[in-house]
């Protein structure tokens, strides 16, 4: 290998590493903001900053005496994390554009950046609506949607642009994975309704004002039912993946990890019901929902992979990609 080829190779490896780090940074940031949002809720700090985009009328930052200082600190800290997410998504965008990645990966990066701004606006609307339960729910659900696609991005940036798509397991298993993702959406939606009917309003002074007026135990049973459906589909997906000889070892490990985190999440939910939703359980439950979503995204993404084109792949009849930009795949 010549000096120039060695330099190009090293440059490609650095670019691949940079894109991978940016993608996983976005995934971590999207998951973290769901955690800080849950801390806002259980501490009743949702109106620690009582307007938006300012923290208080006429002030972008907290104002002494406008609200308890700890509530202002928690809510303002959660808002500040949005700027961290913007920086992470811009990093990802710059990395994939600099590497000349295919349009699909660029669209995934744009989705993250646009999603952060949309989330900020929804959060502002929820503040102006005095944290009505449905406004808060609509603020949470897009976050886990972005977590799912951030996980998908993490997988796709580590694949070559020039290559062919190879099916890692049969189409029926992919449909099962998609059905699992749909079941997860039901779990998350009913989970926001349990929270809406529960004791954590997000504002310590409002009590049950603006809450979902249904019996919380009844709502919790519905939520548990969707969780059992999701868990059943996961177990079926795991069995199907292990029964398929073409499935990669990575996909199998991720599927096992999904089952583990789902069972852990269910146990936390059971503890919540039996202990009447103590504060400390809520951030754990919410953060685990992001972890479950990320693993679901990983499992779905590993249904197909893109590998360098060879005569063997061409013989299988898979469609090749005409994108002329090469990419060095990092070690998995």
XYZ file of C-alpha atoms in Angstrom:
332
model
C 0.000 0.000 0.000
C 1.433 3.375 -1.037
C 1.796 6.347 1.286
C -1.173 8.073 -0.355
C -3.325 4.944 -0.029
C -2.325 4.554 3.603
C -3.238 8.185 4.298
C -6.621 7.774 2.586
C -7.255 4.602 4.565
C -6.448 6.302 7.866
C -8.612 9.284 6.923
C -11.499 6.934 6.113
C -11.166 5.206 9.467
C -11.210 8.538 11.299
C -14.296 9.613 9.362
C -16.058 6.336 10.138
C -15.181 6.648 13.828
C -16.376 10.260 13.890
C -19.741 9.370 12.346
C -20.208 6.424 14.696
C -19.404 8.548 17.749
C -21.751 11.311 16.584
C -24.604 8.849 15.988
C -24.222 7.226 19.400
C -23.882 10.678 20.966
C -27.253 11.665 19.505
C -28.783 8.416 20.772
C -27.421 9.062 24.269
C -28.635 12.669 24.209
C -32.145 11.759 23.059
C -32.366 9.139 25.817
C -30.976 11.484 28.452
C -33.521 14.217 27.767
C -36.357 11.786 28.528
C -34.676 11.134 31.885
C -34.301 14.815 32.758
C -37.888 15.413 31.655
C -39.087 12.762 34.099
C -37.073 14.410 36.881
C -38.856 17.670 36.068
C -42.156 15.871 36.500
C -41.547 14.039 39.776
C -40.052 17.131 41.420
C -42.992 19.297 40.354
C -40.629 21.607 38.488
C -42.533 21.885 35.220
C -43.400 25.513 35.846
C -40.084 26.389 37.494
C -39.798 28.351 34.264
C -43.374 29.504 33.720
C -43.117 30.725 30.143
C -41.306 29.909 26.886
C -38.888 30.583 25.228
C -37.972 32.788 28.191
C -37.722 31.187 31.616
C -39.810 34.001 33.132
C -41.405 37.032 31.475
C -38.572 39.298 30.379
C -35.797 36.899 31.409
C -34.225 34.032 29.503
C -32.667 32.683 32.701
C -34.093 31.917 36.178
C -35.064 34.882 38.363
C -34.491 34.861 42.095
C -37.782 34.520 43.956
C -39.913 33.857 40.860
C -40.185 30.179 41.868
C -38.321 27.864 44.273
C -34.688 27.879 43.139
C -34.428 24.073 42.888
C -37.459 23.923 40.590
C -36.033 26.687 38.406
C -32.688 24.902 38.277
C -34.218 21.564 37.266
C -36.521 22.983 34.590
C -33.889 25.355 33.194
C -31.376 22.499 33.154
C -33.776 20.372 31.153
C -34.253 23.199 28.673
C -30.515 23.755 28.410
C -30.034 20.118 27.406
C -31.863 21.004 24.183
C -28.830 23.060 23.127
C -26.601 20.059 23.808
C -28.851 17.978 21.552
C -28.670 20.625 18.836
C -24.871 20.493 19.018
C -24.872 16.685 18.821
C -27.229 16.590 15.833
C -25.214 19.279 14.019
C -22.089 17.200 14.679
C -23.820 14.199 13.081
C -24.977 16.255 10.086
C -21.527 17.697 9.461
C -19.923 14.268 9.816
C -22.185 12.535 7.278
C -22.070 15.417 4.780
C -18.296 15.679 5.045
C -18.037 11.948 4.342
C -20.386 12.243 1.362
C -22.800 9.646 2.700
C -25.823 8.415 0.758
C -29.040 10.437 0.929
C -30.805 7.983 3.268
C -28.249 8.544 6.027
C -28.364 12.299 5.505
C -32.157 12.199 5.889
C -31.805 10.291 9.166
C -29.429 12.996 10.413
C -31.794 15.776 9.352
C -34.664 14.001 11.106
C -32.782 14.252 14.400
C -32.040 17.966 14.056
C -35.560 18.870 12.944
C -36.978 16.642 15.681
C -35.055 18.523 18.387
C -36.555 21.845 17.297
C -40.046 20.367 17.031
C -39.653 18.926 20.514
C -38.613 22.313 21.893
C -41.713 23.933 20.404
C -43.987 21.205 21.787
C -42.372 21.675 25.198
C -43.071 25.397 25.019
C -46.684 24.738 24.093
C -47.068 22.383 27.072
C -45.783 25.137 29.398
C -48.224 27.669 27.947
C -51.003 25.088 28.454
C -50.028 24.780 32.150
C -48.846 21.190 31.687
C -52.146 19.651 30.659
C -51.653 15.883 30.659
C -52.167 15.464 26.910
C -49.696 18.271 26.124
C -47.061 16.605 28.308
C -47.789 13.239 26.665
C -47.326 14.768 23.210
C -44.037 16.202 24.441
C -42.739 12.785 25.560
C -43.809 10.543 22.681
C -41.775 12.280 19.922
C -38.685 11.857 22.118
C -38.915 8.071 22.066
C -39.722 8.229 18.349
C -36.404 10.045 17.882
C -34.653 7.466 20.092
C -35.874 4.691 17.747
C -34.524 6.452 14.667
C -31.303 7.401 16.445
C -30.735 3.684 17.075
C -31.445 3.009 13.393
C -28.915 5.712 12.456
C -26.253 4.111 14.670
C -26.538 0.908 12.650
C -26.744 2.492 9.213
C -23.717 4.807 9.558
C -21.528 1.743 10.112
C -22.508 0.275 6.755
C -20.876 1.020 3.386
C -22.632 3.246 0.860
C -21.382 1.176 -2.074
C -22.842 -2.275 -1.647
C -25.946 -4.402 -1.655
C -28.705 -4.880 0.872
C -28.640 -8.340 2.398
C -31.580 -9.746 4.328
C -30.350 -11.054 7.665
C -33.552 -12.905 8.443
C -36.755 -13.685 6.505
C -39.292 -10.987 5.683
C -41.805 -12.548 8.069
C -39.437 -11.926 10.980
C -38.989 -8.335 9.818
C -42.766 -7.932 9.902
C -42.738 -9.401 13.403
C -40.075 -6.860 14.397
C -42.224 -4.086 12.922
C -45.232 -5.414 14.842
C -43.117 -5.379 17.999
C -42.308 -1.718 17.384
C -46.030 -0.978 16.925
C -46.792 -2.770 20.204
C -44.115 -0.664 21.880
C -45.887 2.468 20.623
C -49.050 1.240 22.383
C -47.073 0.606 25.574
C -45.650 4.126 25.510
C -48.975 5.779 24.668
C -50.837 4.019 27.495
C -47.893 4.742 29.783
C -48.353 8.482 29.251
C -52.025 8.035 30.177
C -51.070 6.278 33.417
C -48.755 9.186 34.175
C -51.516 11.632 33.243
C -53.837 10.015 35.779
C -51.140 9.649 38.435
C -49.897 11.850 41.239
C -47.002 13.475 39.373
C -48.501 16.494 37.672
C -45.247 18.194 36.785
C -46.199 21.282 38.783
C -46.108 21.000 42.563
C -48.846 23.622 43.044
C -51.515 22.339 40.677
C -52.501 19.044 42.322
C -54.827 17.182 39.943
C -55.636 20.248 37.839
C -55.450 19.405 34.157
C -54.976 15.681 34.871
C -56.541 12.699 33.117
C -59.597 11.956 35.208
C -59.743 8.160 35.071
C -59.072 5.506 37.683
C -55.296 5.054 37.726
C -55.469 1.340 38.664
C -57.771 0.674 35.710
C -55.420 2.639 33.432
C -52.416 0.788 34.849
C -54.027 -2.580 33.999
C -54.515 -1.451 30.394
C -50.895 -0.327 30.256
C -49.783 -3.665 31.710
C -51.828 -5.500 29.078
C -50.020 -3.699 26.268
C -46.727 -4.484 28.008
C -47.566 -8.195 28.112
C -48.441 -8.060 24.414
C -45.103 -6.387 23.702
C -43.206 -8.913 25.830
C -44.961 -11.829 24.122
C -44.033 -10.492 20.691
C -40.446 -10.017 21.828
C -40.197 -13.603 23.040
C -41.651 -14.788 19.727
C -39.211 -12.580 17.846
C -36.298 -13.929 19.874
C -37.330 -17.534 19.156
C -37.699 -16.799 15.428
C -34.319 -15.084 15.236
C -32.536 -17.966 16.955
C -34.349 -20.461 14.715
C -33.053 -18.701 11.596
C -29.561 -19.844 10.692
C -28.811 -16.766 8.570
C -29.235 -14.369 11.482
C -26.016 -12.686 12.582
C -24.572 -13.154 16.047
C -24.921 -9.422 16.676
C -28.652 -9.518 15.945
C -29.084 -12.458 18.314
C -27.274 -10.692 21.153
C -29.341 -7.537 20.644
C -32.568 -9.572 20.675
C -31.539 -11.167 23.984
C -30.716 -7.715 25.339
C -34.164 -6.479 24.317
C -35.853 -9.269 26.268
C -33.714 -8.530 29.335
C -34.442 -4.784 29.413
C -38.128 -5.405 28.720
C -38.401 -7.782 31.692
C -36.545 -5.263 33.853
C -38.921 -2.525 32.733
C -41.920 -4.715 33.576
C -40.526 -5.351 37.061
C -40.143 -1.611 37.661
C -43.737 -1.122 36.528
C -44.960 -3.781 38.972
C -43.031 -2.079 41.788
C -44.645 1.228 40.851
C -48.158 -0.173 41.057
C -47.590 -1.941 44.362
C -45.828 1.021 45.999
C -48.271 3.608 44.573
C -45.773 5.168 42.168
C -43.007 6.489 44.439
C -40.993 9.363 42.964
C -37.730 7.456 42.573
C -39.291 4.847 40.275
C -40.510 7.300 37.638
C -37.113 8.397 36.199
C -35.985 4.755 36.133
C -39.150 3.665 34.319
C -38.972 6.525 31.820
C -35.268 6.043 31.084
C -35.773 2.300 30.618
C -38.492 3.086 28.092
C -35.818 4.838 26.022
C -33.487 1.849 26.438
C -36.243 -0.557 25.345
C -37.005 1.683 22.364
C -33.327 1.810 21.369
C -32.997 -1.984 21.521
C -36.187 -2.348 19.480
C -34.675 -0.025 16.881
C -31.446 -2.060 16.847
C -33.352 -5.328 16.355
C -35.409 -3.869 13.517
C -32.339 -2.328 11.848
C -30.441 -5.618 11.880
C -33.128 -7.245 9.748
C -31.131 -6.038 6.758
C -27.522 -5.019 6.340
C -25.498 -3.440 3.580
C -22.337 -5.233 2.585
C -19.711 -4.545 -0.099
C -20.857 -5.758 -3.513
C -19.286 -9.008 -4.775
C -20.088 -11.457 -7.501
C -21.566 -13.763 -4.857
C -24.021 -11.096 -3.759
C -24.910 -10.298 -7.339
C -25.766 -13.942 -7.863
C -28.351 -13.825 -5.054
C -30.411 -11.300 -6.963
C -30.180 -8.520 -4.382
C -30.293 -4.983 -5.647
C -27.002 -3.161 -5.812
C -26.546 0.466 -4.875
C -25.322 2.928 -7.476
C -24.037 5.519 -4.986
C -20.445 6.119 -5.994
C -19.197 7.285 -2.598
C -17.061 4.644 -0.841
C -17.156 4.199 2.915
C -14.945 2.193 5.202
C -17.010 0.057 7.515
C -15.741 0.175 11.112
C -15.075 -3.066 12.953
C -18.260 -4.337 14.532
